[in-house]
Short mmCIF file of C-alpha atoms and ligand atoms in Angstrom, two decimals:
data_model
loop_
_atom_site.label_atom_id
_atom_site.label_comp_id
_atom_site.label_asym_id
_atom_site.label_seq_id
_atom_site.Cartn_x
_atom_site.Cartn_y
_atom_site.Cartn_z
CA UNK F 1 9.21 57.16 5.39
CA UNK F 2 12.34 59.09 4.06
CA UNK F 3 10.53 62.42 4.87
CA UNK F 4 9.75 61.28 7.96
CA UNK F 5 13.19 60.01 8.97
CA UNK F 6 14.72 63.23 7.85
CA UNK F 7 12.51 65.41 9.99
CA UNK F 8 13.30 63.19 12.61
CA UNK F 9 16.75 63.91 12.30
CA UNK F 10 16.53 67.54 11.83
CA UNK F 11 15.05 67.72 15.12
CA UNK F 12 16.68 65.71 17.03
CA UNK F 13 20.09 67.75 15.77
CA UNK F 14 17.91 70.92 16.77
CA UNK F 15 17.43 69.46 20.46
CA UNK F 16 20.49 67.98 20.78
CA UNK F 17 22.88 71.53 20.68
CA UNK F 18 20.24 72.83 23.54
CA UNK F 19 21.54 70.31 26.26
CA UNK F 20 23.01 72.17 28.96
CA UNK F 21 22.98 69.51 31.87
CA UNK F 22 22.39 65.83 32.98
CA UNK F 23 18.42 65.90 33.31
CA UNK F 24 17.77 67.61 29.48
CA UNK F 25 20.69 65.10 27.99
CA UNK F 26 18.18 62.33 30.18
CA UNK F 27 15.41 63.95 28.82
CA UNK F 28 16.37 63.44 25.26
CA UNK F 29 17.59 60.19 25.11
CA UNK F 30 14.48 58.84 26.11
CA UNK F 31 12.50 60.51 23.73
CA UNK F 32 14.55 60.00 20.30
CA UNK F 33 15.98 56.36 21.77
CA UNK F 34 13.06 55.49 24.43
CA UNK F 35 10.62 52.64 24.55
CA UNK F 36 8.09 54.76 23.34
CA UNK F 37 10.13 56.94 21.27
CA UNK F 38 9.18 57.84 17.36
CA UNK F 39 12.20 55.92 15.82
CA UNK F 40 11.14 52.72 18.46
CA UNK F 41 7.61 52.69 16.91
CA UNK F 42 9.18 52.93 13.41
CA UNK F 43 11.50 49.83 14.43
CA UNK F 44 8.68 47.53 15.90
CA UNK F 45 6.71 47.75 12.47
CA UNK F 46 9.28 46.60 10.55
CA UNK F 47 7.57 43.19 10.64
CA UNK F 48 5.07 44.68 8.22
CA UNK F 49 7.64 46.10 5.53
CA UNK F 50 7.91 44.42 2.15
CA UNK F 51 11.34 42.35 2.73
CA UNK F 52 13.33 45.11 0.23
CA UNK F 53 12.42 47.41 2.87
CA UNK F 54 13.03 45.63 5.38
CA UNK F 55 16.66 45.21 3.74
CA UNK F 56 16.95 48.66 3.51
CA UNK F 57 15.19 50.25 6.73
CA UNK F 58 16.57 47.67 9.09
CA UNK F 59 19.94 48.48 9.30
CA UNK F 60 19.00 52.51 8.75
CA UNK F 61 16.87 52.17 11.75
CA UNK F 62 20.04 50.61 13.24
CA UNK F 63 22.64 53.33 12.41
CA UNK F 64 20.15 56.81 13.17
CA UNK F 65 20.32 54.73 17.11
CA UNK F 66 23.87 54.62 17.55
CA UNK F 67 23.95 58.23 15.07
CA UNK F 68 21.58 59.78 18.27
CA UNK F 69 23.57 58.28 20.72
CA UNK F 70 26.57 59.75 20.04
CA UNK F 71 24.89 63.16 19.18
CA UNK F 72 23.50 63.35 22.48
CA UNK F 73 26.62 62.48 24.72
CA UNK F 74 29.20 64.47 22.13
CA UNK F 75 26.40 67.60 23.12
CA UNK F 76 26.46 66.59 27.03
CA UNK F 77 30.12 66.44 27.36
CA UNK F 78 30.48 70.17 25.27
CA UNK F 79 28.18 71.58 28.45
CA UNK F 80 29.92 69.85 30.96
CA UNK F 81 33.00 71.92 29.87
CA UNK F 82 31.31 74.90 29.74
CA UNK F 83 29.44 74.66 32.95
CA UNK F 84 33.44 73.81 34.48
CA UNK F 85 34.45 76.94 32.81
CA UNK F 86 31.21 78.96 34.24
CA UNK F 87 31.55 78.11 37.19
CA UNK F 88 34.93 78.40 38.34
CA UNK F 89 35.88 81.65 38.37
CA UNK F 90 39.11 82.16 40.16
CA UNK F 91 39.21 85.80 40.55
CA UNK F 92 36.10 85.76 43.09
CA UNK F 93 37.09 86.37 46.52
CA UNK F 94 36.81 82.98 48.54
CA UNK F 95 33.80 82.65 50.15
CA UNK F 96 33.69 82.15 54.17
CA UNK F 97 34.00 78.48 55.22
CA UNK F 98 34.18 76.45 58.30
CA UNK F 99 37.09 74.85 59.92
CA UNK F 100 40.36 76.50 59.93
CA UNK F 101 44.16 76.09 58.88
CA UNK F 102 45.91 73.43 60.20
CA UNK F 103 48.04 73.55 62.98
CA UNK F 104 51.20 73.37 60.84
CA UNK F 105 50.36 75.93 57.98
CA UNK F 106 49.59 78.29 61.04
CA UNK F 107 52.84 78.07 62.82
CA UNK F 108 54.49 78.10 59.14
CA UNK F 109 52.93 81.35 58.19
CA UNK F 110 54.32 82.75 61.86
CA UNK F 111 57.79 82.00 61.13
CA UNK F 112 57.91 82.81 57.63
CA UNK F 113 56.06 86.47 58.52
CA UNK F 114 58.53 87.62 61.54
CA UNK F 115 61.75 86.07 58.83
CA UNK F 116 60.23 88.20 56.30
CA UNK F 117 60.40 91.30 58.67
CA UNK F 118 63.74 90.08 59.45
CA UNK F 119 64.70 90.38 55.63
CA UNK F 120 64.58 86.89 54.63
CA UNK F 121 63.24 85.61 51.51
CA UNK F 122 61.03 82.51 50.99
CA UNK F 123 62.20 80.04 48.94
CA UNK F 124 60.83 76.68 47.68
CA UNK F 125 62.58 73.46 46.98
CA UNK F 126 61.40 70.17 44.83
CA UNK F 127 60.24 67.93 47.48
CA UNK F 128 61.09 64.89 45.20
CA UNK F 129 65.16 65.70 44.99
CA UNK F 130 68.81 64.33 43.68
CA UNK F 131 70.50 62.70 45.57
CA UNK F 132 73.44 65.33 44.84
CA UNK F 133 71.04 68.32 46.22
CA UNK F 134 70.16 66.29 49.17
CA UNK F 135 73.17 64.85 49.80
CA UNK F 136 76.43 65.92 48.00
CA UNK F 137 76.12 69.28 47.49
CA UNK F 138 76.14 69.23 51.53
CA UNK F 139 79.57 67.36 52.37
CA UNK F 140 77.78 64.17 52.46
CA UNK F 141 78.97 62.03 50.17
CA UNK F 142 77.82 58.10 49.25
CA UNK F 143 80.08 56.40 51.84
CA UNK F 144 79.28 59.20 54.64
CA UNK F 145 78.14 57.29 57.59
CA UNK F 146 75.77 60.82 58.27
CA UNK F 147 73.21 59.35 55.18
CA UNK F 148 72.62 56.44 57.75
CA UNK F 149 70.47 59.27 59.80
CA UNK F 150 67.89 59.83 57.18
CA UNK F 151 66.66 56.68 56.20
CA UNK F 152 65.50 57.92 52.81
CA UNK F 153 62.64 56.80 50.60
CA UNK F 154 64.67 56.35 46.78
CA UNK F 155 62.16 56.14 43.95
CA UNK F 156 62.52 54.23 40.91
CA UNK F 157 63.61 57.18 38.88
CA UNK F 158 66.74 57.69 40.64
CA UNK F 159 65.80 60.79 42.46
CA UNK F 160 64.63 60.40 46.11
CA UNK F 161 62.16 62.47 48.86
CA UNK F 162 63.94 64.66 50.05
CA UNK F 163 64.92 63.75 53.74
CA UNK F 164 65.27 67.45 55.00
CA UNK F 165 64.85 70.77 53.16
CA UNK F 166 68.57 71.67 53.40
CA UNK F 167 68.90 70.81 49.55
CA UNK F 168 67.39 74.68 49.40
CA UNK F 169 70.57 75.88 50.92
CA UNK F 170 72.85 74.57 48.00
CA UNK F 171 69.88 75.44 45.38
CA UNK F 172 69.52 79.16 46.62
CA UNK F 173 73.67 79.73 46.83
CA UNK F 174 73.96 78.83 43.25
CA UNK F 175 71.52 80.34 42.11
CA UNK F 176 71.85 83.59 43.96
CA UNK F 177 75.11 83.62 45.20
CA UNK F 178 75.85 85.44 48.87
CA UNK F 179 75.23 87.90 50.46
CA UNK F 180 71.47 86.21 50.96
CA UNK F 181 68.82 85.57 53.91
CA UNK F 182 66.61 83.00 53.05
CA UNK F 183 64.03 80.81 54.32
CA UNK F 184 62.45 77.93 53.12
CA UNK F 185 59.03 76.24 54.78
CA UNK F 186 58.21 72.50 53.19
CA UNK F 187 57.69 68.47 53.99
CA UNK F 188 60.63 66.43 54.27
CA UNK F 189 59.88 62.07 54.34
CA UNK F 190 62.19 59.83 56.39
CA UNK F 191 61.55 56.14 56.81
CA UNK F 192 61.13 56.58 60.47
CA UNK F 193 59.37 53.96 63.44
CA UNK F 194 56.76 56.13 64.00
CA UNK F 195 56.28 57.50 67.57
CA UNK F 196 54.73 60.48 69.49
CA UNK F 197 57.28 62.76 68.26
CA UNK F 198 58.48 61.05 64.85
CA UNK F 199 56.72 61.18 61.50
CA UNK F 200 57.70 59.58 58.33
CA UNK F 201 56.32 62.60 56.48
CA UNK F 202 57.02 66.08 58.81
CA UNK F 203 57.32 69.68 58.01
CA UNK F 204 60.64 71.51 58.68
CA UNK F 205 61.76 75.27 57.80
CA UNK F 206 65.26 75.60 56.46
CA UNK F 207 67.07 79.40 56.87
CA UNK F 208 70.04 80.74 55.89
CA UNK F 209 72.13 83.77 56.12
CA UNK F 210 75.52 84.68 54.58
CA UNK F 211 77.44 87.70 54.15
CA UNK F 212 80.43 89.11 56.04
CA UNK F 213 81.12 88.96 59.18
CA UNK F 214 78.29 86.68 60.12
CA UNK F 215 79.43 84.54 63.55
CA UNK F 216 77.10 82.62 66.35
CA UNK F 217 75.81 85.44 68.13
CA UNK F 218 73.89 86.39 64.95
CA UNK F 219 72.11 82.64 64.74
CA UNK F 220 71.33 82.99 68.41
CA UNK F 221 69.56 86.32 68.03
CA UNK F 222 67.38 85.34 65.19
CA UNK F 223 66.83 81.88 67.00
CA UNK F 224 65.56 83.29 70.00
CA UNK F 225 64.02 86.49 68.44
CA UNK F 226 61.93 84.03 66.00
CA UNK F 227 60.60 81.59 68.93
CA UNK F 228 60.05 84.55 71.32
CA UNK F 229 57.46 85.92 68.45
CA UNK F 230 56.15 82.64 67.95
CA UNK F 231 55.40 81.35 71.11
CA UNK F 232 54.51 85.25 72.32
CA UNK F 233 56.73 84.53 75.59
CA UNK F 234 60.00 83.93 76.28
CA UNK F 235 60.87 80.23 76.13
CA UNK F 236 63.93 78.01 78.02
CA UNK F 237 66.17 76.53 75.11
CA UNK F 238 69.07 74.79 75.42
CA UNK F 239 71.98 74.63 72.98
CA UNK F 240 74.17 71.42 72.91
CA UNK F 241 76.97 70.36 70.38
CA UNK F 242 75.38 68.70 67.25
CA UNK F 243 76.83 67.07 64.12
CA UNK F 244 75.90 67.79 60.63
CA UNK F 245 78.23 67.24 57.70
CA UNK F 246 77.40 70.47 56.43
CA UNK F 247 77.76 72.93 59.39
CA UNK F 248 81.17 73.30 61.27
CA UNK F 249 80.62 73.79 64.61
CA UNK F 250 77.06 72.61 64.82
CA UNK F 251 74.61 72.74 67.35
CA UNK F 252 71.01 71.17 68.59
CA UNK F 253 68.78 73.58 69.85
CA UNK F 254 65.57 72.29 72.39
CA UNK F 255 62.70 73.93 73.81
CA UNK F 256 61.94 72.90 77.14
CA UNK F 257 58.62 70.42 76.14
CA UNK F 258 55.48 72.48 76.75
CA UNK F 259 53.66 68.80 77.50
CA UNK F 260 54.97 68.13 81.10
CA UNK F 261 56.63 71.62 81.55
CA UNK F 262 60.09 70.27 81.23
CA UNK F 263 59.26 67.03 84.08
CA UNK F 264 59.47 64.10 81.23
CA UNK F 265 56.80 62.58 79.54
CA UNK F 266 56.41 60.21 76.22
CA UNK F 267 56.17 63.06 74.18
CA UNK F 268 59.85 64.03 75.19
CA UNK F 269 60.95 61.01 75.87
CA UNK F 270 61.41 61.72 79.89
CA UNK F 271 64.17 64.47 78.82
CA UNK F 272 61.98 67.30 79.84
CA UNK F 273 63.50 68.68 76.33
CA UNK F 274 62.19 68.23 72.52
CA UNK F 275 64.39 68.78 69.70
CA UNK F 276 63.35 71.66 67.75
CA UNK F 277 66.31 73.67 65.56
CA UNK F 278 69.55 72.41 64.67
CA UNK F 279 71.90 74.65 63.66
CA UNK F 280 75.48 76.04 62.95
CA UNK F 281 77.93 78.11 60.89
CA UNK F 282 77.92 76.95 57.33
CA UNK F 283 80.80 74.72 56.16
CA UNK F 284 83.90 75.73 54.05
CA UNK F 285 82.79 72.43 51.70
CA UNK F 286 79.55 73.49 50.69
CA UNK F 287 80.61 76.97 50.30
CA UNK F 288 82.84 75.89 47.84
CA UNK F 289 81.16 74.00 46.20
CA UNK F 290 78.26 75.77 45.09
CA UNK F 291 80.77 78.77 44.28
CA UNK F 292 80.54 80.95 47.19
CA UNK F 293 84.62 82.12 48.09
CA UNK F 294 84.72 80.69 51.89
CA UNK F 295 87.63 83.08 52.67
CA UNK F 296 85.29 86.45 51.73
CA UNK F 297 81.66 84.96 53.03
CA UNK F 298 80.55 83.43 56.21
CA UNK F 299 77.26 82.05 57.03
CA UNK F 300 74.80 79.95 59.31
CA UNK F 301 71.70 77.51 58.59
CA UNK F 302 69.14 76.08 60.47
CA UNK F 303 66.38 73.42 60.44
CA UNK F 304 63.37 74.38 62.56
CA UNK F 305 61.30 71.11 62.83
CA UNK F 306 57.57 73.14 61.81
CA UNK F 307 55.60 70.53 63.18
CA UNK F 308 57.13 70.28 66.38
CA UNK F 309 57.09 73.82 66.61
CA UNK F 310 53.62 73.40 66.03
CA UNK F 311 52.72 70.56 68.84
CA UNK F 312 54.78 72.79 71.31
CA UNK F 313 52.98 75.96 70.70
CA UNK F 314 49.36 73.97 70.53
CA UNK F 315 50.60 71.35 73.16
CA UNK F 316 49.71 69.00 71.08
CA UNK F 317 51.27 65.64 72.40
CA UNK F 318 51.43 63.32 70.01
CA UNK F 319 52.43 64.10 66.35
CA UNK F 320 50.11 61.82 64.77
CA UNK F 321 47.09 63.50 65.01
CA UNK F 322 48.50 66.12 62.68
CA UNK F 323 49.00 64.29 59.78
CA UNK F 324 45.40 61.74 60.81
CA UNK F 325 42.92 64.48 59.46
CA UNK F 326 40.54 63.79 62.13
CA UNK F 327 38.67 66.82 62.47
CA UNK F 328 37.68 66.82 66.05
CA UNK F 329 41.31 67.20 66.55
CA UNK F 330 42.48 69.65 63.28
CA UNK F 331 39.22 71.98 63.75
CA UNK F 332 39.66 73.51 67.35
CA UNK F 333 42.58 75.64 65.89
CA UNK F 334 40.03 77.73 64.64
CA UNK F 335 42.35 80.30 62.69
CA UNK F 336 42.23 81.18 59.16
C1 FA5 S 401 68.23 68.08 59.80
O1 FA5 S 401 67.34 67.67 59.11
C2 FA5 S 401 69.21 69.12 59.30
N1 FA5 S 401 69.01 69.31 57.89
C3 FA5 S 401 68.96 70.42 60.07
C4 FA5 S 401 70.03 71.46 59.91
C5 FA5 S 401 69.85 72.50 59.01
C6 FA5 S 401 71.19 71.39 60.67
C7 FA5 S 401 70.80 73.46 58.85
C8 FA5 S 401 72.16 72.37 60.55
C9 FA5 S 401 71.97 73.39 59.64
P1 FA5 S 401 67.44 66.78 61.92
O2 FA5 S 401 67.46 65.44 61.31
O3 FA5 S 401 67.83 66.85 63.35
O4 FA5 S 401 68.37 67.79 61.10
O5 FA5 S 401 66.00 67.42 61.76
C10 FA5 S 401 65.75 68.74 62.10
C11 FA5 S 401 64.47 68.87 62.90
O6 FA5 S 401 63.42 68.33 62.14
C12 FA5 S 401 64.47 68.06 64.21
O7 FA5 S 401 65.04 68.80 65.27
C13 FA5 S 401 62.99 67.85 64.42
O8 FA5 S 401 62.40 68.99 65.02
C14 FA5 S 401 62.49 67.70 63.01
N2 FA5 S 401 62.39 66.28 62.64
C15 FA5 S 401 63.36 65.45 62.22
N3 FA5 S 401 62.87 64.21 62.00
C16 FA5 S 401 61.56 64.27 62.28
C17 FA5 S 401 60.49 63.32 62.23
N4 FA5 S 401 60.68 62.07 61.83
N5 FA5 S 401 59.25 63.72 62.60
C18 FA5 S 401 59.05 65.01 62.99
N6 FA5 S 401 60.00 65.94 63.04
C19 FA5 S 401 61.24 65.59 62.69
#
């Protein structure tokens, strides 16, 4: 029986390094542990052992089940691996597939490609932020009644989601100094009552320019030379005083609402105007603070709300079918 129960064993060892997927580790299992497997018939004549044998083939019988077991799955879970590592190969060129990009990434891609021409670099930013990034660093400090616009999601770690991508502006200055163009494209969160413009979760583009010299007639150029490329026409803004802690004078840019044509609707909210890229000249404070000399540099920012951009160029009138991944909606698009 010894014999026997070692040849059993070799083999099964031999068998069990050849597994390569689900049906052969099936396979073997069933044969070495199965109803009518060798080591089963071996078990059910037990019953005519002498009882020393039965003390000492009993519980061997026992441990070469559970030995097999393991054997088998330990060998399954090695090809697994291997077949992960076969089979994703990320150098091969990605294969064609239907669908296409969603709206948003589209109109992203735009913006950031005619900035890029423009000299800008692209940035990113930590969506999950500090509160001094997202806040501080921009002449908003705790007892600023301006945090009371961006109801902000805090998480339990004492950092928050970032309410806008602004933080980038502080980030980039300190980290590159001036003179810099930059541009960052990324999702912002705002506890918001949701409606056919607002989002709680919404894509803006932050951009920034400093050097010498720089005044309003340089954000108006790249404002209007940016939504001219996007929208491939010429389109009717309006520019209207805005507030922002960290711009000095600030302005709110519209787009006449490509809905209605400008006559009101709920996507507009009856104004005939959406809000699409506030704006201004970048303030002494934040300057300062991240290191830049105020006197020597001047500078403006903006922050182009993406996925408005993107319902105005698709005419897409209610935001919430952009984040509701219903593809009857996200597929017509049809660019990749
Ligand atoms: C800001 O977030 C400022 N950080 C923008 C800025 C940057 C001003 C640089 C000056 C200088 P505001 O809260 O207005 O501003 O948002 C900017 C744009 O993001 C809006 O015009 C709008 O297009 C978009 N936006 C804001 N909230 C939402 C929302 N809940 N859903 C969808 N889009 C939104």
């Amino acid at each position: 029986m010894k014999e026997q129960l070692n040849d059993l064993v070799k083999r099964a060892s031999e068998e069990a390094k050849k597994i390569t997927n689900e049906s052969e580790y099936l396979n073997i299992k069933s044969k070495y542990l199965g109803k009518k497997s060798e080591l089963n018939t071996y078990m059910s004549n037990i019953k005519n052992m002498n009882s020393d044998d039965k003390k000492l083939y009993g519980p061997l019988f026992n441990k070469l089940k559970k030995e097999f077991d393991n054997l088998f799955t330990k060998y399954y879970e090695e090809s697994l691996n291997k077949n992960e590592i076969i089979t994703f190969d990320p150098t091969l060129p990605v294969k064609e597939v239907d669908g296409s990009l969603h709206p948003v990434t589209i109109v992203a891609r735009d913006v950031t490609n005619i900035l890029k021409k423009m000299g800008f670099m692209v940035l990113d930013g930590p969506e999950m932020e500090s509160e001094y990034f997202n806040f501080e660093a921009l002449n908003i400090p705790a007892t600023h009644p301006a945090r009371d616009m961006q109801d902000t999601y805090w998480l339990d770690n004492g950092l928050l989601l970032r309410t806008h991508t602004s933080p980038v502006q502080a980030r980039a200055m300190q980290k590159y100094g001036a003179p810099i163009k930059m541009c960052v494209p990324g999702r912002c969160f705002r506890n918001e009552d949701l409606d056919a413009s607002h989002e709680n979760t919404f894509f803006q583009l932050e951009g920034m320019v400093i050097d010498e010299n720089i005044s309003i007639s340089n954000i108006l150029y790249v404002m209007k030379g940016m939504l001219r490329e996007v929208f491939k026409q010429d389109i009717e803004v309006r520019l209207r005083p805005g507030f922002f802690p960290f711009v000095e004078p600030g302005f709110e840019l519209d787009c006449s609402c490509t809905i209605c044509g400008g006559k009101g609707c709920p996507t507009c909210k009856d104004t005939g105007w959406i809000e699409l890229c506030p704006c201004g000249m970048i303030h002494p404070n934040v300057f300062e603070e991240s290191g830049i000399d105020s006197k020597v540099y001047s500078g403006f920012a903006f922050g182009l709300g993406l996925t408005r951009l993107a319902m105005m160029k698709y005419k897409i009138n209610d935001i919430r079918y952009l984040n509701s991944s219903d593809l009857r909606h996200l597929s017509q698009f049809n660019i990749r």
